[in-house]
Amino acid sequence: MKFNQYKITCPECKKENIILDRSRGELICQNCGMVISQKEIDMSPEWRIYSYEDSQKKNRVGPPTDYAIFDKNLGSIIDSNNKDIYGNRIINTNLNQIHRLRKWNVRAKINSSYNYNLSIAMITLDKITSQLGLPKLVKIASSLLYRKILKKKLVKGRSIVQIIIATIYLICRLYLIPIKLKELADHTNVEIRYIRNYYNLIIKKFDLKPNTLPITLFVSRYCSDLYLSNNVELTSLKILDIIEKRGLLIGKNPSSVIGAVIYTAAIINQERKTQKQISKVVGITESTIRELCRIINSNIIL
């Protein structure tokens, strides 16, 4: 509490040179030494803050801010348990009133086209990232980027769902999280060309430079999805390195290469997976795996 914002005067010497002794909670006149007040409560934080991150981590008042929720988790919610402040169930005669209050509470939050758009987008974002098992980082970063997109009015006249999908894909590229555009398109039943168009639009408007995802990231991901050991992953990376150096599979589909490499590495490490299992996870056909495995086996001696 900043006492110097109030004109506190010493009753003894009539001076305003007053200080607060924080350790004792006393207001003391620096001029005559008189203790004006005792047991004053210091309302300022008891911790030291050295950065903005510290202030966010140490602040204990209220729930944490969550940008993946349209109101950032700062709004009030009328609980659906129908209990009063003492934990007693609300009698039936008052239930209709509670239902109306709850309904108008929701309507009051979504009181503009901006908030309505944002609420739909955040629900869609949460659904897609949860179903695909993407890290929370993707959800938070995507929500922040979408808020910027919405403020620039790039969503007007466009599909909210398609822009959200494009945003998720872009964030995955920026943070090197292995996911294919086709996966997002297949999962959401949205054509790839629409996602790609919005993806390019966002990159252009915000001058972003997404990373090219290394093929090795997909090797690690698919080995994990297939419950294969680290030895299989290391062998796969070794085979992949040899292939790249020799230029044996230039122009081939990266997913097809990964599938064939993992299948070969699994056999070498005696952790057999069927071609059907691998093709289902990687998203290729069994015949493609067989064809590329023949090329690998005839040109590489491990």
Short mmCIF file of N, CA and C in Angstrom, two decimals, residues 55-136:
data_model
loop_
_atom_site.label_atom_id
_atom_site.label_comp_id
_atom_site.label_asym_id
_atom_site.label_seq_id
_atom_site.Cartn_x
_atom_site.Cartn_y
_atom_site.Cartn_z
N SER A 55 5.62 -12.34 -12.26
CA SER A 55 4.35 -11.77 -11.78
C SER A 55 3.18 -12.69 -12.12
N GLN A 56 3.26 -13.37 -13.28
CA GLN A 56 2.19 -14.29 -13.67
C GLN A 56 2.20 -15.56 -12.84
N LYS A 57 3.41 -16.05 -12.53
CA LYS A 57 3.53 -17.31 -11.79
C LYS A 57 3.17 -17.13 -10.32
N LYS A 58 3.54 -15.98 -9.73
CA LYS A 58 3.39 -15.80 -8.28
C LYS A 58 2.05 -15.19 -7.88
N ASN A 59 1.34 -14.65 -8.83
CA ASN A 59 0.04 -14.07 -8.52
C ASN A 59 -0.95 -15.18 -8.19
N ARG A 60 -1.54 -15.14 -6.99
CA ARG A 60 -2.38 -16.24 -6.54
C ARG A 60 -3.85 -15.85 -6.47
N VAL A 61 -4.21 -14.70 -7.00
CA VAL A 61 -5.60 -14.24 -6.90
C VAL A 61 -6.36 -14.68 -8.15
N GLY A 62 -7.37 -15.51 -7.95
CA GLY A 62 -8.20 -15.95 -9.07
C GLY A 62 -7.57 -17.06 -9.87
N PRO A 63 -8.34 -17.62 -10.82
CA PRO A 63 -7.83 -18.71 -11.64
C PRO A 63 -6.79 -18.21 -12.64
N PRO A 64 -5.93 -19.09 -13.13
CA PRO A 64 -4.92 -18.66 -14.11
C PRO A 64 -5.57 -18.28 -15.43
N THR A 65 -4.96 -17.32 -16.12
CA THR A 65 -5.47 -16.91 -17.42
C THR A 65 -5.25 -18.02 -18.43
N ASP A 66 -6.30 -18.35 -19.17
CA ASP A 66 -6.22 -19.40 -20.18
C ASP A 66 -6.71 -18.83 -21.50
N TYR A 67 -5.77 -18.59 -22.43
CA TYR A 67 -6.13 -17.98 -23.71
C TYR A 67 -6.87 -18.94 -24.63
N ALA A 68 -6.89 -20.21 -24.27
CA ALA A 68 -7.62 -21.19 -25.08
C ALA A 68 -9.12 -21.18 -24.77
N ILE A 69 -9.53 -20.39 -23.79
CA ILE A 69 -10.94 -20.18 -23.48
C ILE A 69 -11.30 -18.77 -23.94
N PHE A 70 -12.44 -18.62 -24.58
CA PHE A 70 -12.72 -17.36 -25.27
C PHE A 70 -12.70 -16.15 -24.34
N ASP A 71 -13.10 -16.32 -23.06
CA ASP A 71 -13.06 -15.20 -22.11
C ASP A 71 -11.82 -15.25 -21.23
N LYS A 72 -10.84 -16.05 -21.64
CA LYS A 72 -9.55 -16.21 -20.94
C LYS A 72 -9.71 -16.75 -19.52
N ASN A 73 -10.81 -17.42 -19.26
CA ASN A 73 -11.09 -18.02 -17.95
C ASN A 73 -11.27 -16.97 -16.86
N LEU A 74 -11.65 -15.76 -17.26
CA LEU A 74 -11.81 -14.66 -16.30
C LEU A 74 -13.28 -14.38 -15.98
N GLY A 75 -14.18 -15.04 -16.66
CA GLY A 75 -15.60 -14.80 -16.45
C GLY A 75 -16.15 -15.58 -15.27
N SER A 76 -17.33 -15.19 -14.84
CA SER A 76 -18.02 -15.89 -13.76
C SER A 76 -18.94 -16.95 -14.35
N ILE A 77 -19.03 -18.08 -13.67
CA ILE A 77 -19.85 -19.20 -14.14
C ILE A 77 -20.86 -19.56 -13.06
N ILE A 78 -22.12 -19.70 -13.46
CA ILE A 78 -23.15 -20.18 -12.53
C ILE A 78 -23.13 -21.70 -12.58
N ASP A 79 -22.78 -22.31 -11.47
CA ASP A 79 -22.60 -23.76 -11.42
C ASP A 79 -23.89 -24.49 -11.78
N SER A 80 -23.73 -25.65 -12.41
CA SER A 80 -24.90 -26.44 -12.83
C SER A 80 -25.34 -27.44 -11.77
N ASN A 81 -24.70 -27.43 -10.59
CA ASN A 81 -25.07 -28.38 -9.53
C ASN A 81 -26.34 -27.98 -8.79
N ASN A 82 -26.80 -26.75 -9.02
CA ASN A 82 -28.04 -26.26 -8.37
C ASN A 82 -27.95 -26.33 -6.84
N LYS A 83 -26.84 -25.81 -6.31
CA LYS A 83 -26.68 -25.73 -4.86
C LYS A 83 -26.39 -24.30 -4.47
N ASP A 84 -26.81 -23.93 -3.24
CA ASP A 84 -26.56 -22.56 -2.79
C ASP A 84 -25.17 -22.45 -2.18
N ILE A 85 -24.88 -21.29 -1.60
CA ILE A 85 -23.56 -21.02 -1.06
C ILE A 85 -23.19 -21.94 0.10
N TYR A 86 -24.20 -22.50 0.75
CA TYR A 86 -23.96 -23.39 1.89
C TYR A 86 -23.90 -24.87 1.48
N GLY A 87 -24.06 -25.14 0.19
CA GLY A 87 -24.02 -26.52 -0.28
C GLY A 87 -25.36 -27.22 -0.27
N ASN A 88 -26.42 -26.50 0.10
CA ASN A 88 -27.76 -27.09 0.12
C ASN A 88 -28.40 -27.01 -1.27
N ARG A 89 -29.16 -28.05 -1.61
CA ARG A 89 -29.82 -28.06 -2.91
C ARG A 89 -30.91 -26.99 -2.98
N ILE A 90 -30.97 -26.33 -4.13
CA ILE A 90 -31.97 -25.28 -4.32
C ILE A 90 -33.34 -25.92 -4.53
N ILE A 91 -34.35 -25.38 -3.88
CA ILE A 91 -35.69 -25.96 -3.97
C ILE A 91 -36.26 -25.76 -5.38
N ASN A 92 -37.19 -26.62 -5.74
CA ASN A 92 -37.71 -26.66 -7.11
C ASN A 92 -38.33 -25.34 -7.55
N THR A 93 -38.91 -24.62 -6.61
CA THR A 93 -39.60 -23.37 -6.98
C THR A 93 -38.62 -22.32 -7.51
N ASN A 94 -37.35 -22.44 -7.15
CA ASN A 94 -36.35 -21.46 -7.59
C ASN A 94 -35.52 -21.95 -8.78
N LEU A 95 -35.72 -23.21 -9.20
CA LEU A 95 -34.89 -23.77 -10.26
C LEU A 95 -35.08 -23.04 -11.59
N ASN A 96 -36.31 -22.69 -11.91
CA ASN A 96 -36.56 -21.98 -13.17
C ASN A 96 -35.83 -20.65 -13.22
N GLN A 97 -35.82 -19.98 -12.09
CA GLN A 97 -35.11 -18.69 -12.01
C GLN A 97 -33.60 -18.89 -12.20
N ILE A 98 -33.07 -19.96 -11.59
CA ILE A 98 -31.64 -20.26 -11.74
C ILE A 98 -31.31 -20.59 -13.19
N HIS A 99 -32.17 -21.38 -13.84
CA HIS A 99 -31.94 -21.73 -15.25
C HIS A 99 -31.93 -20.48 -16.12
N ARG A 100 -32.83 -19.55 -15.85
CA ARG A 100 -32.86 -18.30 -16.62
C ARG A 100 -31.60 -17.47 -16.38
N LEU A 101 -31.18 -17.41 -15.14
CA LEU A 101 -29.95 -16.67 -14.81
C LEU A 101 -28.74 -17.28 -15.52
N ARG A 102 -28.69 -18.61 -15.52
CA ARG A 102 -27.57 -19.30 -16.17
C ARG A 102 -27.57 -19.02 -17.68
N LYS A 103 -28.76 -19.05 -18.28
CA LYS A 103 -28.89 -18.79 -19.72
C LYS A 103 -28.47 -17.36 -20.07
N TRP A 104 -28.93 -16.40 -19.28
CA TRP A 104 -28.58 -15.01 -19.55
C TRP A 104 -27.13 -14.70 -19.22
N ASN A 105 -26.57 -15.46 -18.30
CA ASN A 105 -25.15 -15.30 -18.00
C ASN A 105 -24.30 -15.66 -19.21
N VAL A 106 -24.68 -16.75 -19.89
CA VAL A 106 -23.96 -17.17 -21.10
C VAL A 106 -24.18 -16.16 -22.22
N ARG A 107 -25.42 -15.70 -22.37
CA ARG A 107 -25.71 -14.73 -23.42
C ARG A 107 -24.98 -13.41 -23.21
N ALA A 108 -24.83 -13.02 -21.96
CA ALA A 108 -24.16 -11.75 -21.65
C ALA A 108 -22.68 -11.81 -22.04
N LYS A 109 -22.08 -13.00 -21.92
CA LYS A 109 -20.68 -13.14 -22.30
C LYS A 109 -20.51 -13.03 -23.81
N ILE A 110 -21.41 -13.71 -24.54
CA ILE A 110 -21.33 -13.71 -26.00
C ILE A 110 -22.27 -12.62 -26.51
N ASN A 111 -21.91 -11.38 -26.23
CA ASN A 111 -22.81 -10.26 -26.54
C ASN A 111 -22.40 -9.51 -27.80
N SER A 112 -21.47 -10.05 -28.56
CA SER A 112 -21.04 -9.40 -29.80
C SER A 112 -20.62 -10.47 -30.80
N SER A 113 -20.52 -10.09 -32.05
CA SER A 113 -20.10 -11.03 -33.09
C SER A 113 -18.66 -11.49 -32.85
N TYR A 114 -17.84 -10.59 -32.29
CA TYR A 114 -16.45 -10.93 -31.99
C TYR A 114 -16.39 -12.06 -30.96
N ASN A 115 -17.12 -11.90 -29.86
CA ASN A 115 -17.11 -12.93 -28.81
C ASN A 115 -17.75 -14.23 -29.28
N TYR A 116 -18.79 -14.11 -30.09
CA TYR A 116 -19.44 -15.32 -30.62
C TYR A 116 -18.47 -16.09 -31.51
N ASN A 117 -17.80 -15.38 -32.40
CA ASN A 117 -16.81 -16.00 -33.29
C ASN A 117 -15.71 -16.67 -32.47
N LEU A 118 -15.22 -15.95 -31.46
CA LEU A 118 -14.13 -16.46 -30.64
C LEU A 118 -14.55 -17.70 -29.86
N SER A 119 -15.77 -17.70 -29.36
CA SER A 119 -16.25 -18.85 -28.58
C SER A 119 -16.35 -20.10 -29.46
N ILE A 120 -16.87 -19.95 -30.68
CA ILE A 120 -16.95 -21.08 -31.62
C ILE A 120 -15.55 -21.58 -31.97
N ALA A 121 -14.64 -20.64 -32.21
CA ALA A 121 -13.27 -21.00 -32.60
C ALA A 121 -12.55 -21.75 -31.49
N MET A 122 -12.70 -21.30 -30.24
CA MET A 122 -12.00 -21.94 -29.13
C MET A 122 -12.55 -23.33 -28.83
N ILE A 123 -13.85 -23.51 -29.01
CA ILE A 123 -14.45 -24.84 -28.83
C ILE A 123 -13.92 -25.79 -29.90
N THR A 124 -13.85 -25.30 -31.14
CA THR A 124 -13.33 -26.11 -32.25
C THR A 124 -11.86 -26.44 -32.04
N LEU A 125 -11.10 -25.46 -31.60
CA LEU A 125 -9.67 -25.66 -31.34
C LEU A 125 -9.44 -26.72 -30.28
N ASP A 126 -10.19 -26.63 -29.19
CA ASP A 126 -10.06 -27.60 -28.10
C ASP A 126 -10.42 -29.01 -28.58
N LYS A 127 -11.46 -29.11 -29.37
CA LYS A 127 -11.91 -30.42 -29.87
C LYS A 127 -10.85 -31.06 -30.77
N ILE A 128 -10.31 -30.30 -31.72
CA ILE A 128 -9.34 -30.86 -32.67
C ILE A 128 -8.03 -31.24 -31.98
N THR A 129 -7.50 -30.34 -31.15
CA THR A 129 -6.22 -30.63 -30.49
C THR A 129 -6.34 -31.79 -29.51
N SER A 130 -7.49 -31.91 -28.85
CA SER A 130 -7.69 -33.02 -27.91
C SER A 130 -7.79 -34.35 -28.65
N GLN A 131 -8.55 -34.38 -29.72
CA GLN A 131 -8.74 -35.62 -30.48
C GLN A 131 -7.45 -36.09 -31.14
N LEU A 132 -6.61 -35.15 -31.56
CA LEU A 132 -5.35 -35.51 -32.20
C LEU A 132 -4.21 -35.70 -31.20
N GLY A 133 -4.48 -35.44 -29.93
CA GLY A 133 -3.47 -35.62 -28.90
C GLY A 133 -2.30 -34.65 -29.02
N LEU A 134 -2.57 -33.44 -29.49
CA LEU A 134 -1.51 -32.44 -29.64
C LEU A 134 -1.18 -31.80 -28.30
N PRO A 135 0.06 -31.34 -28.11
CA PRO A 135 0.46 -30.73 -26.83
C PRO A 135 -0.36 -29.47 -26.53
N LYS A 136 -0.43 -29.14 -25.24
CA LYS A 136 -1.17 -27.94 -24.83
C LYS A 136 -0.55 -26.69 -25.43
#
